[in-house]
Tab-separated table of C-alpha atoms and ligand atoms in Angstrom:
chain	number	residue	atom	x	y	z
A	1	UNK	CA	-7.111	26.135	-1.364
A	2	UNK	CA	-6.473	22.757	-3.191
A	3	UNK	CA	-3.198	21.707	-4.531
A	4	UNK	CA	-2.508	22.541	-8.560
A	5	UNK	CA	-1.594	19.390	-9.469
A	6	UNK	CA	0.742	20.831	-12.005
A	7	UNK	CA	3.217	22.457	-9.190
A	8	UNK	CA	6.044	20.518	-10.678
A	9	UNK	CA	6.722	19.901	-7.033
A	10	UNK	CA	4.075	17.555	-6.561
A	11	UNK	CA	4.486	14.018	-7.574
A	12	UNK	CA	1.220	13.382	-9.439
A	13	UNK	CA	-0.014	9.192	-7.997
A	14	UNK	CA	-2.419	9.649	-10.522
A	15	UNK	CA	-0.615	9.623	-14.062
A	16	UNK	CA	1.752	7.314	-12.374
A	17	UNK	CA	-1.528	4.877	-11.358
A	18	UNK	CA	-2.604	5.208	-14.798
A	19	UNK	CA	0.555	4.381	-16.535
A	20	UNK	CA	0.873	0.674	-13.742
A	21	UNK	CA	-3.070	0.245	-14.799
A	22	UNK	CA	-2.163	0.736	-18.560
A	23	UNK	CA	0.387	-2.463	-18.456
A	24	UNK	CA	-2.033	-4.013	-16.692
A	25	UNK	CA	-5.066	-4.239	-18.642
A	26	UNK	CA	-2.765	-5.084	-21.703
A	27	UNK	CA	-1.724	-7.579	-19.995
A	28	UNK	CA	-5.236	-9.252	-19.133
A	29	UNK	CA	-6.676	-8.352	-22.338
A	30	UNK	CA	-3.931	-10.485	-24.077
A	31	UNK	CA	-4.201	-13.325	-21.212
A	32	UNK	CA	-6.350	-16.071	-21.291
A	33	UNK	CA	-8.669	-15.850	-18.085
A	34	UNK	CA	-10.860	-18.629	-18.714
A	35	UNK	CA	-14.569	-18.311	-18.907
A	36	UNK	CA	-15.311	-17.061	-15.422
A	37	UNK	CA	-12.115	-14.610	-15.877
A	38	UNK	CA	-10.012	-13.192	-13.403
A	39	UNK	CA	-11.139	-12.069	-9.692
A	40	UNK	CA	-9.767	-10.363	-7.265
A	41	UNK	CA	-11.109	-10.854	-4.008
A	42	UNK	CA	-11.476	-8.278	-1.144
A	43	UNK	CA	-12.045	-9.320	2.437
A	44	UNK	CA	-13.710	-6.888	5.174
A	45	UNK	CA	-14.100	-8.572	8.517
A	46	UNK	CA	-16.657	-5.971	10.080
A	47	UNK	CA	-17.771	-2.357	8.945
A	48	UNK	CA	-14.651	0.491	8.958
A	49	UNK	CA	-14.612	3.771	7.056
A	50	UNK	CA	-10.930	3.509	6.440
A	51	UNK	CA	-11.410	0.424	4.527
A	52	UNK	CA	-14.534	1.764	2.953
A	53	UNK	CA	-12.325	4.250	0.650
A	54	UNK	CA	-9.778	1.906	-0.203
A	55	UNK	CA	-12.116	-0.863	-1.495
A	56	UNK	CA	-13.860	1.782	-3.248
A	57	UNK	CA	-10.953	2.684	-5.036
A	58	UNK	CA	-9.705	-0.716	-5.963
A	59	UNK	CA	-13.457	-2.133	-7.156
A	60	UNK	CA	-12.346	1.045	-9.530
A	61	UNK	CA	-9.059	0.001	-10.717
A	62	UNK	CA	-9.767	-3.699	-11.241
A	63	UNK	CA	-12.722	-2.194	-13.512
A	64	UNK	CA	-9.842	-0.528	-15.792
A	65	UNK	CA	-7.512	-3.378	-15.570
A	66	UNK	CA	-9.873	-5.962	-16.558
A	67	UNK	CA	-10.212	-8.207	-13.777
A	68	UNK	CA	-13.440	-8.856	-11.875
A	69	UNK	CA	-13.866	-7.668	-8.207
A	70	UNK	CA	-15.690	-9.046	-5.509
A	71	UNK	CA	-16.020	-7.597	-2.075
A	72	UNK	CA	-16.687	-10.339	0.895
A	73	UNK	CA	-17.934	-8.439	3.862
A	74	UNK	CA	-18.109	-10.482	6.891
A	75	UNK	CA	-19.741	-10.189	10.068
A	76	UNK	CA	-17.687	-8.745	13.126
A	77	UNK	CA	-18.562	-12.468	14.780
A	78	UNK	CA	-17.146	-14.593	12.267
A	79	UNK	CA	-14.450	-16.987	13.970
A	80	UNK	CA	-11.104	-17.497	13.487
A	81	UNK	CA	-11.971	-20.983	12.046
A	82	UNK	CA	-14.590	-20.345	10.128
A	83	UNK	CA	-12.084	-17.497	8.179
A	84	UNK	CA	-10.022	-20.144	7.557
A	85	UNK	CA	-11.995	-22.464	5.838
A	86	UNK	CA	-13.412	-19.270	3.738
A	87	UNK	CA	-9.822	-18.662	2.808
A	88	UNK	CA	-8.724	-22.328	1.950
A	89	UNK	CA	-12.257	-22.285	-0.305
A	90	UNK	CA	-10.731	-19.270	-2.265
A	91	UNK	CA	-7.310	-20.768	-2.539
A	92	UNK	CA	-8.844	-23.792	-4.405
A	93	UNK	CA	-11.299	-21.648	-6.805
A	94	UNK	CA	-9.441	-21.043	-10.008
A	95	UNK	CA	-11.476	-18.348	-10.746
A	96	UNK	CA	-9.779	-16.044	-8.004
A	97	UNK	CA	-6.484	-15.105	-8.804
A	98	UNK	CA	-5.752	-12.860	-5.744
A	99	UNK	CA	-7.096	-12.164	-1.851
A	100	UNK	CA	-6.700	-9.241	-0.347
A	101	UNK	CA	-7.244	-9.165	3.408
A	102	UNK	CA	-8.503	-5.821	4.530
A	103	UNK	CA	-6.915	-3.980	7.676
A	104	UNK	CA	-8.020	-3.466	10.442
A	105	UNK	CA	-9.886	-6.759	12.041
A	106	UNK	CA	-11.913	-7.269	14.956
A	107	UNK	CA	-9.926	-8.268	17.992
A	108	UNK	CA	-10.554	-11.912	18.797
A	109	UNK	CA	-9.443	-12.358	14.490
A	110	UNK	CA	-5.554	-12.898	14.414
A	111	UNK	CA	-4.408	-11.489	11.396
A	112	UNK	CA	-1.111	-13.081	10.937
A	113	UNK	CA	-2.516	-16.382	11.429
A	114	UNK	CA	-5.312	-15.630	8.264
A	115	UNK	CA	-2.981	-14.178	6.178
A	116	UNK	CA	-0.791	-17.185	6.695
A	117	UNK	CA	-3.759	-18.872	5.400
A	118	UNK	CA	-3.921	-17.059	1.738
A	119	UNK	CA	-1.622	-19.178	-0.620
A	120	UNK	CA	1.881	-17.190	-1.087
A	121	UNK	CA	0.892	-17.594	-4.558
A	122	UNK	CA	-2.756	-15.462	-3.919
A	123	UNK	CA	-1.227	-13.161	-1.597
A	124	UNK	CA	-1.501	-9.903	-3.782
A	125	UNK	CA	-0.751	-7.556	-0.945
A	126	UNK	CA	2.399	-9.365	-0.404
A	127	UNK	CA	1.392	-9.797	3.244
A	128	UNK	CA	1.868	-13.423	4.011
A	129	UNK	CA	4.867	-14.034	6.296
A	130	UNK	CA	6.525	-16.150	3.096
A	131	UNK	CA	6.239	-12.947	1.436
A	132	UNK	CA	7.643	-10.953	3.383
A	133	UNK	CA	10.500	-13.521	4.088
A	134	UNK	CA	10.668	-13.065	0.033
A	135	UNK	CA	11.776	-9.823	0.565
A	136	UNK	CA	14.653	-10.200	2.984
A	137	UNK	CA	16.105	-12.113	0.478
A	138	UNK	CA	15.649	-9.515	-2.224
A	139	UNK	CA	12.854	-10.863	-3.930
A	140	UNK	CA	9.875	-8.101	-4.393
A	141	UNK	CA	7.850	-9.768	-6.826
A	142	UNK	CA	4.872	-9.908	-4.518
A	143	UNK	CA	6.089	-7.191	-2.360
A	144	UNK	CA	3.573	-5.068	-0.250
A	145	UNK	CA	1.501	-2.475	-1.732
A	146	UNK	CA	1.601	0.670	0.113
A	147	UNK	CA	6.051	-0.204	0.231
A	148	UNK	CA	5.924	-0.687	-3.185
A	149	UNK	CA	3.840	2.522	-4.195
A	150	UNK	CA	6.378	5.030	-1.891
A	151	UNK	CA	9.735	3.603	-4.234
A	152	UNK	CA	7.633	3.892	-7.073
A	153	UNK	CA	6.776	7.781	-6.232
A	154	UNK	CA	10.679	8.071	-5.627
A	155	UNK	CA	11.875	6.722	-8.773
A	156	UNK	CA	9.246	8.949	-10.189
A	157	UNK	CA	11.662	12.158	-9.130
A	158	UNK	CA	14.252	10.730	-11.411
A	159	UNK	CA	17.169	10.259	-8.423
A	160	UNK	CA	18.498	7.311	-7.736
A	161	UNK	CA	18.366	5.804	-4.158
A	162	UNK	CA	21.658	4.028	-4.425
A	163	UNK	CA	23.654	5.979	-1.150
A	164	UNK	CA	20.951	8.298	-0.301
A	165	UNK	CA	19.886	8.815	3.043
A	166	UNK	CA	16.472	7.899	3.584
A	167	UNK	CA	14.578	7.885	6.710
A	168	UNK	CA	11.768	6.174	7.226
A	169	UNK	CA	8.776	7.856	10.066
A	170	UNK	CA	6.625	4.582	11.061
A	171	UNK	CA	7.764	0.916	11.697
A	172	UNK	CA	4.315	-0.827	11.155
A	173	UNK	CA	4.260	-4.311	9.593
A	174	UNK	CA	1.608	-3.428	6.799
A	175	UNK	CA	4.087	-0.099	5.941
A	176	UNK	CA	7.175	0.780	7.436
A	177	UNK	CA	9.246	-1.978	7.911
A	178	UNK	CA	8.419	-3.705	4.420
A	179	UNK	CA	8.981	-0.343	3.056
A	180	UNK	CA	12.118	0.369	4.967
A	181	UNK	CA	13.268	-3.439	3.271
A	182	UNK	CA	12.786	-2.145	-0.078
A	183	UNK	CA	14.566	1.285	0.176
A	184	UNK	CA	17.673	-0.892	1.870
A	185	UNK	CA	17.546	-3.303	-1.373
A	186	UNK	CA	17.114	-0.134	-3.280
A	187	UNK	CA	20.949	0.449	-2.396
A	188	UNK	CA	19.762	3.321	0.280
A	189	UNK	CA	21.108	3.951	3.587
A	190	UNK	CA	18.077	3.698	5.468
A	191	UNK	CA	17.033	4.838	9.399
A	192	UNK	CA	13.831	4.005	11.287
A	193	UNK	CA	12.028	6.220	13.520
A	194	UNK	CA	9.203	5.064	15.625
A	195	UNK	CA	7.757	6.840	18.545
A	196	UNK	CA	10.177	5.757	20.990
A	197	UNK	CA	12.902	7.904	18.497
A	198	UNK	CA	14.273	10.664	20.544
A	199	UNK	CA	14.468	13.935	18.693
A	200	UNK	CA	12.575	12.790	15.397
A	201	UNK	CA	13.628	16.575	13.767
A	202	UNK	CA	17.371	15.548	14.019
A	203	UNK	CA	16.732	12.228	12.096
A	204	UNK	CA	14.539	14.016	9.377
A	205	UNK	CA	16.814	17.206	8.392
A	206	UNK	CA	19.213	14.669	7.698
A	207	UNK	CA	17.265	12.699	5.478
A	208	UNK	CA	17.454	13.003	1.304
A	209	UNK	CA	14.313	11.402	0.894
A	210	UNK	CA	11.621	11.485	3.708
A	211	UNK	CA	9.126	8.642	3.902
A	212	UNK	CA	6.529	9.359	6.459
A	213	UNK	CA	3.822	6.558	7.602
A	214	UNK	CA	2.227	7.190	11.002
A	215	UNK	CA	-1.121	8.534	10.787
A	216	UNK	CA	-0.549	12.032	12.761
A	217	UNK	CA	-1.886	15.169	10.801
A	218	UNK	CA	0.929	17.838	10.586
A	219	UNK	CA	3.664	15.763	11.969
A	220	UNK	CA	5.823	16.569	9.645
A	221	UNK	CA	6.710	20.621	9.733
A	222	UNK	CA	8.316	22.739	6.940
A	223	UNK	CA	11.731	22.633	9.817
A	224	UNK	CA	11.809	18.928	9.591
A	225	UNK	CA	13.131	19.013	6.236
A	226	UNK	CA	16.223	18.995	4.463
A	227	UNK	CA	16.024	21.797	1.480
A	228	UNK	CA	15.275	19.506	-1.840
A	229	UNK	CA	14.609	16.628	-0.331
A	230	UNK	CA	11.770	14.397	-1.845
A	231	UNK	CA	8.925	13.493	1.003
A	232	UNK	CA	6.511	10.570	0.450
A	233	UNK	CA	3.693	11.181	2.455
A	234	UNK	CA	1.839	7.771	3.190
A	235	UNK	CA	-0.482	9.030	6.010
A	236	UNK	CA	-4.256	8.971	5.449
A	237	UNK	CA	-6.338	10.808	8.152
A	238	UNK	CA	-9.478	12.446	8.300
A	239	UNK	CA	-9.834	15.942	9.565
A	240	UNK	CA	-12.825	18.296	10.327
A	241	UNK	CA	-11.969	21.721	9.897
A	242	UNK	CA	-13.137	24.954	11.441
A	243	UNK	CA	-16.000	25.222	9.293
A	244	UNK	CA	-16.804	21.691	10.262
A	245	UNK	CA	-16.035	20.347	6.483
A	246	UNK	CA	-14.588	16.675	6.580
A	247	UNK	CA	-10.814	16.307	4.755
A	248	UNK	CA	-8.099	13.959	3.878
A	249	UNK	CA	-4.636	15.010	5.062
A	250	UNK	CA	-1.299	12.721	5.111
A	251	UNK	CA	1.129	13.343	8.117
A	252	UNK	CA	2.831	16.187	6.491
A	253	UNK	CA	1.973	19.877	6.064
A	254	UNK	CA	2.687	19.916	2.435
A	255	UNK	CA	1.874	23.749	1.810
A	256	UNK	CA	5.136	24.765	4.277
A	257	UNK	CA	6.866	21.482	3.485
A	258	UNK	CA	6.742	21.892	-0.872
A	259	UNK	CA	8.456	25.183	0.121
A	260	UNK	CA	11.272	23.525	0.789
A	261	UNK	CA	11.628	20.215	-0.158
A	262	UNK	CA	12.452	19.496	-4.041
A	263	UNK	CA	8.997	17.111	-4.285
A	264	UNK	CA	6.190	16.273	-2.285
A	265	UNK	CA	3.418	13.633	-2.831
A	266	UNK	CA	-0.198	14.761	-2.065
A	267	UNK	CA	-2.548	13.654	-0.288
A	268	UNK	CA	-5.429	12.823	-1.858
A	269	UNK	CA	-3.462	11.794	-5.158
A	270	UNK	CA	-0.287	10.537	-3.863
A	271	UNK	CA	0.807	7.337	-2.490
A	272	UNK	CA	-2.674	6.221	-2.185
A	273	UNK	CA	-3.727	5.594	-6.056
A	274	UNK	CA	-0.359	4.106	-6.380
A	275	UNK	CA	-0.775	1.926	-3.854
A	276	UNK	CA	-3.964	0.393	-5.951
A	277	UNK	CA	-2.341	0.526	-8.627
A	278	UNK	CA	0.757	-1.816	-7.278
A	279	UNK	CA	-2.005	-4.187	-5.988
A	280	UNK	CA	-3.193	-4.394	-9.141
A	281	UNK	CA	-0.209	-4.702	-11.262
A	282	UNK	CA	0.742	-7.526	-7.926
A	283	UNK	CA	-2.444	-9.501	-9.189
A	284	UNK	CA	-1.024	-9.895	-12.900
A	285	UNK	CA	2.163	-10.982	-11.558
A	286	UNK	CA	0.070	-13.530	-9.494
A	287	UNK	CA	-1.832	-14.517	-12.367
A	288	UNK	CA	1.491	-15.354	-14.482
A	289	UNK	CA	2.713	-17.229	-11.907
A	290	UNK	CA	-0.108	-19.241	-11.113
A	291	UNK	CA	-0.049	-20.300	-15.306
A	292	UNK	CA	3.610	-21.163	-14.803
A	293	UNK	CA	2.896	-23.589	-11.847
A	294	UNK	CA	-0.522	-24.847	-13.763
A	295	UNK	CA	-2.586	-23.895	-11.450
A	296	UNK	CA	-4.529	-22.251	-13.617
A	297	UNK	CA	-4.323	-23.711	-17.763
B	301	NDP	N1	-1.698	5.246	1.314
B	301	NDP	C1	-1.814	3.981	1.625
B	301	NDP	O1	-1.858	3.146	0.768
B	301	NDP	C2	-1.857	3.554	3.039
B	301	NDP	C3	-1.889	4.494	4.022
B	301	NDP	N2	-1.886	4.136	5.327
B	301	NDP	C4	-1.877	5.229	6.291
B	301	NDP	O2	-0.536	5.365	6.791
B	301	NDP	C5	-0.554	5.723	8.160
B	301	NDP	C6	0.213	4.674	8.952
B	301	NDP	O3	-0.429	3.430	8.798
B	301	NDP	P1	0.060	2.099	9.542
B	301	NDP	O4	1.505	1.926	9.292
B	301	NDP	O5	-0.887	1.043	9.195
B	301	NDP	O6	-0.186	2.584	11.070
B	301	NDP	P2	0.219	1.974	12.470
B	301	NDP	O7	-0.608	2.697	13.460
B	301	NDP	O8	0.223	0.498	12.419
B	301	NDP	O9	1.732	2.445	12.619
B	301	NDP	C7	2.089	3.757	12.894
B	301	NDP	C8	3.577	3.836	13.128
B	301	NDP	O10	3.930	5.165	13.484
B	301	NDP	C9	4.784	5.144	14.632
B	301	NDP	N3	4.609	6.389	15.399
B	301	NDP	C10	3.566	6.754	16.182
B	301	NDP	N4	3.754	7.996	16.674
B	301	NDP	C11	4.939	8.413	16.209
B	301	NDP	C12	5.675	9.604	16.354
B	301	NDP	N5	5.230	10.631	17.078
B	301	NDP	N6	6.877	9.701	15.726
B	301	NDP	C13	7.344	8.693	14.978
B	301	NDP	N7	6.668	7.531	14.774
B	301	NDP	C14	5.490	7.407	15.383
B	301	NDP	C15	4.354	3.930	15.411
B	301	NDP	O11	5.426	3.513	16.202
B	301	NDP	P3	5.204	2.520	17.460
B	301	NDP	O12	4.706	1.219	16.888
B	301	NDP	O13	6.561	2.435	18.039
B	301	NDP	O14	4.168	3.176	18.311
B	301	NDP	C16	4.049	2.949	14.271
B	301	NDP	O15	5.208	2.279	13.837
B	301	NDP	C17	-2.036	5.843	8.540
B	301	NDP	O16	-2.424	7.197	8.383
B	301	NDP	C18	-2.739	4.983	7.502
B	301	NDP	O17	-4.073	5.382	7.263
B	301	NDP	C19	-1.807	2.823	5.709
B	301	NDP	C20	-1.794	1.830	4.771
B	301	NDP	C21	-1.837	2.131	3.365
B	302	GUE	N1	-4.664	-5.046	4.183
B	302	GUE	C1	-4.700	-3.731	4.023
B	302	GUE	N2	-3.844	-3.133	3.149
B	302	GUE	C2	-3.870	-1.770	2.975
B	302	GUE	O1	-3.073	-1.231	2.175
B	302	GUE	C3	-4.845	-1.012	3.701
B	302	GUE	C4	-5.719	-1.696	4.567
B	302	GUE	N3	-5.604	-3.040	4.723
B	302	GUE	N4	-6.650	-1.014	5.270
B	302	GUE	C5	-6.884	0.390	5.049
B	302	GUE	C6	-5.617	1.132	4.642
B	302	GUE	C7	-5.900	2.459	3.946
B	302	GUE	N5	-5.465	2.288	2.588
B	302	GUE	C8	-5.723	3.161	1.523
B	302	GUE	C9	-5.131	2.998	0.286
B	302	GUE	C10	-5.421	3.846	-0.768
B	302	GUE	C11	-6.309	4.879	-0.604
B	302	GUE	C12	-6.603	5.776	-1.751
B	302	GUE	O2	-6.714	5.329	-2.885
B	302	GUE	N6	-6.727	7.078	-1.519
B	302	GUE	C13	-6.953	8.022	-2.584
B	302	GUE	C14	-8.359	8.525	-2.646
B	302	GUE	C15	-8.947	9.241	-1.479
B	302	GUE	C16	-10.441	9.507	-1.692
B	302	GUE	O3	-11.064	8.940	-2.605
B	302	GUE	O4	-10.941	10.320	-0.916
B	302	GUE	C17	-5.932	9.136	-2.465
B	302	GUE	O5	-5.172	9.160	-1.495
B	302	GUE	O6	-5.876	9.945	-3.401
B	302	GUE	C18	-6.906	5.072	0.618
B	302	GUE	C19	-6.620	4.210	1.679
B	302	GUE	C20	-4.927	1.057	2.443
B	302	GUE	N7	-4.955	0.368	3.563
């Protein structure tokens, strides 16, 4: 059975995705884009259906926040140089206010080096190493999406983080450790787990808010849980069940888990609108700040 998304102890991503979009498309409607208006430029380097639903979804929001969207798919042999010079071409188009370099890549592509290559001031997804320096130092203007989206779903609950305990499952660079910056600038006492973290339970029970990014199904159990905590649940994964139906589950078993904990975010409808949502509202604050430096007139 689905989810009601009125159980109060779900944190609906949707109205808060609509409420980010809302601000946004004010905002562009009121901006002046120029004649070839605003883009927002996706990049796939070779075909993968986790991509697939995320472009999907932000060709979708961009639609409701006024901005054009253009997806770039390039072939699996593209070099590393000619990447490069794709990305310098966007940086010097006016007419593109944001690049958004889709995960994963093939191998011989290094990533860091090509999103070093998006101007800090293009770098919607906050995933340039400048950015993320940016946020060490308590600046989370352009901070990274998916980070973003999970202290967005907490403030959503009402509490504040300042002296919680959170714990943060997952120490990627896309996820986890931006995420884990945020919540410590947030004022929380935070603790990473990773899967060299020795009894994983012990850190979770302890934990008043639960932020979970690995990509395991079920990893997270109704006993890992402090009673009324609030548990993000970042994970995206596709399952087949018995019956041999396809489905999209987070890392956490959120019919035992909402038993216990105060709120849970769903998955679908959770962090992931959110997260396009942030992106979105990331490419007005690019936008404003490309006007300020006259990049754009
Ligand atoms: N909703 C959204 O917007 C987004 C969702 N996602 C989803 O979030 C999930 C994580 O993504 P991402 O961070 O990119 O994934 P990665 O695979 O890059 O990172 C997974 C992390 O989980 C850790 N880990 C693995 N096994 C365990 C374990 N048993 N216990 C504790 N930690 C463990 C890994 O640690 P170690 O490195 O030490 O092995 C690693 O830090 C995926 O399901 C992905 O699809 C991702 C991006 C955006
Ligand atoms: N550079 C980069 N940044 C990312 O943030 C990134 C990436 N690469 N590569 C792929 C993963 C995956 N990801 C998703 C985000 C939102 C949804 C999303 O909107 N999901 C909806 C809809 C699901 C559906 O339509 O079935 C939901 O959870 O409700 C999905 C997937 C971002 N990722």
């Amino acid at each position: 059975m689905k989810d009601a998304p009125q159980d109060h102890r779900l944190i609906d991503g949707k109205a808060v995705m609509a409420r980010i979009l809302d601000d946004v498309s004010a905002y562009f409607a009121g901006a002046d884009i120029g004649q070839k208006g605003a883009r927002l430029v996706s990049v796939s380097i070779g075909d993968s259906p986790e991509v697939a639903v995320y472009v999907r979804n932000q060709a979708l929001a961009a639609q409701k926040a006024g901005l054009r969207f253009y997806q770039e798919l390039w072939s699996d042999e593209v070099s590393q140089e000619e990447c490069k010079q794709l990305i310098v071409e966007m940086n010097d188009d006016p007419s593109i206010v944001g690049i958004i370099l889709q995960r994963p890549v093939p191998d011989h592509i290094n990533v860091r080096s090509l999103q070093s290559a998006i101007h800090p001031l293009k770098d919607v997804e906050g995933m340039n190493p400048a950015s993320i320096g940016n946020i060490v130092y308590s600046d989370m203007a352009l901070a990274p999406c998916t980070a973003a989206a999970a202290v967005e779903l907490i403030r959503e609950t009402g509490l504040e983080l300042k002296g919680l305990e959170v714990v943060m499952v997952g120490h990627s660079e896309i996820v986890g450790k931006p995420a884990a910056l945020l919540l410590m600038a947030e004022g929380a006492t935070v603790t990473v787990c990773h899967h060299m973290t020795r009894a994983l339970a012990m850190h979770s029970r302890r934990a008043d808010v639960l932020v979970v990014a690995v990509g395991k199904p079920h990893l997270i159990g109704a006993d890992m849980v402090k009673p009324g905590a609030v548990v993000i649940d970042i994970g995206i994964n596709q399952i087949t069940d018995a019956s041999g139906k396809t489905q999209i589950v987070g890392d956490v078993d959120t019919a035992a888990v909402k038993e216990v904990a105060g709120w849970v975010t769903p998955v679908p409808g959770g962090v992931g609108p959110v997260t396009v949502a942030i992106l979105m509202r990331n490419a007005m604050i690019a936008h404003q700040r490309q006007k300020e430096v006259g990049w754009i007139c």
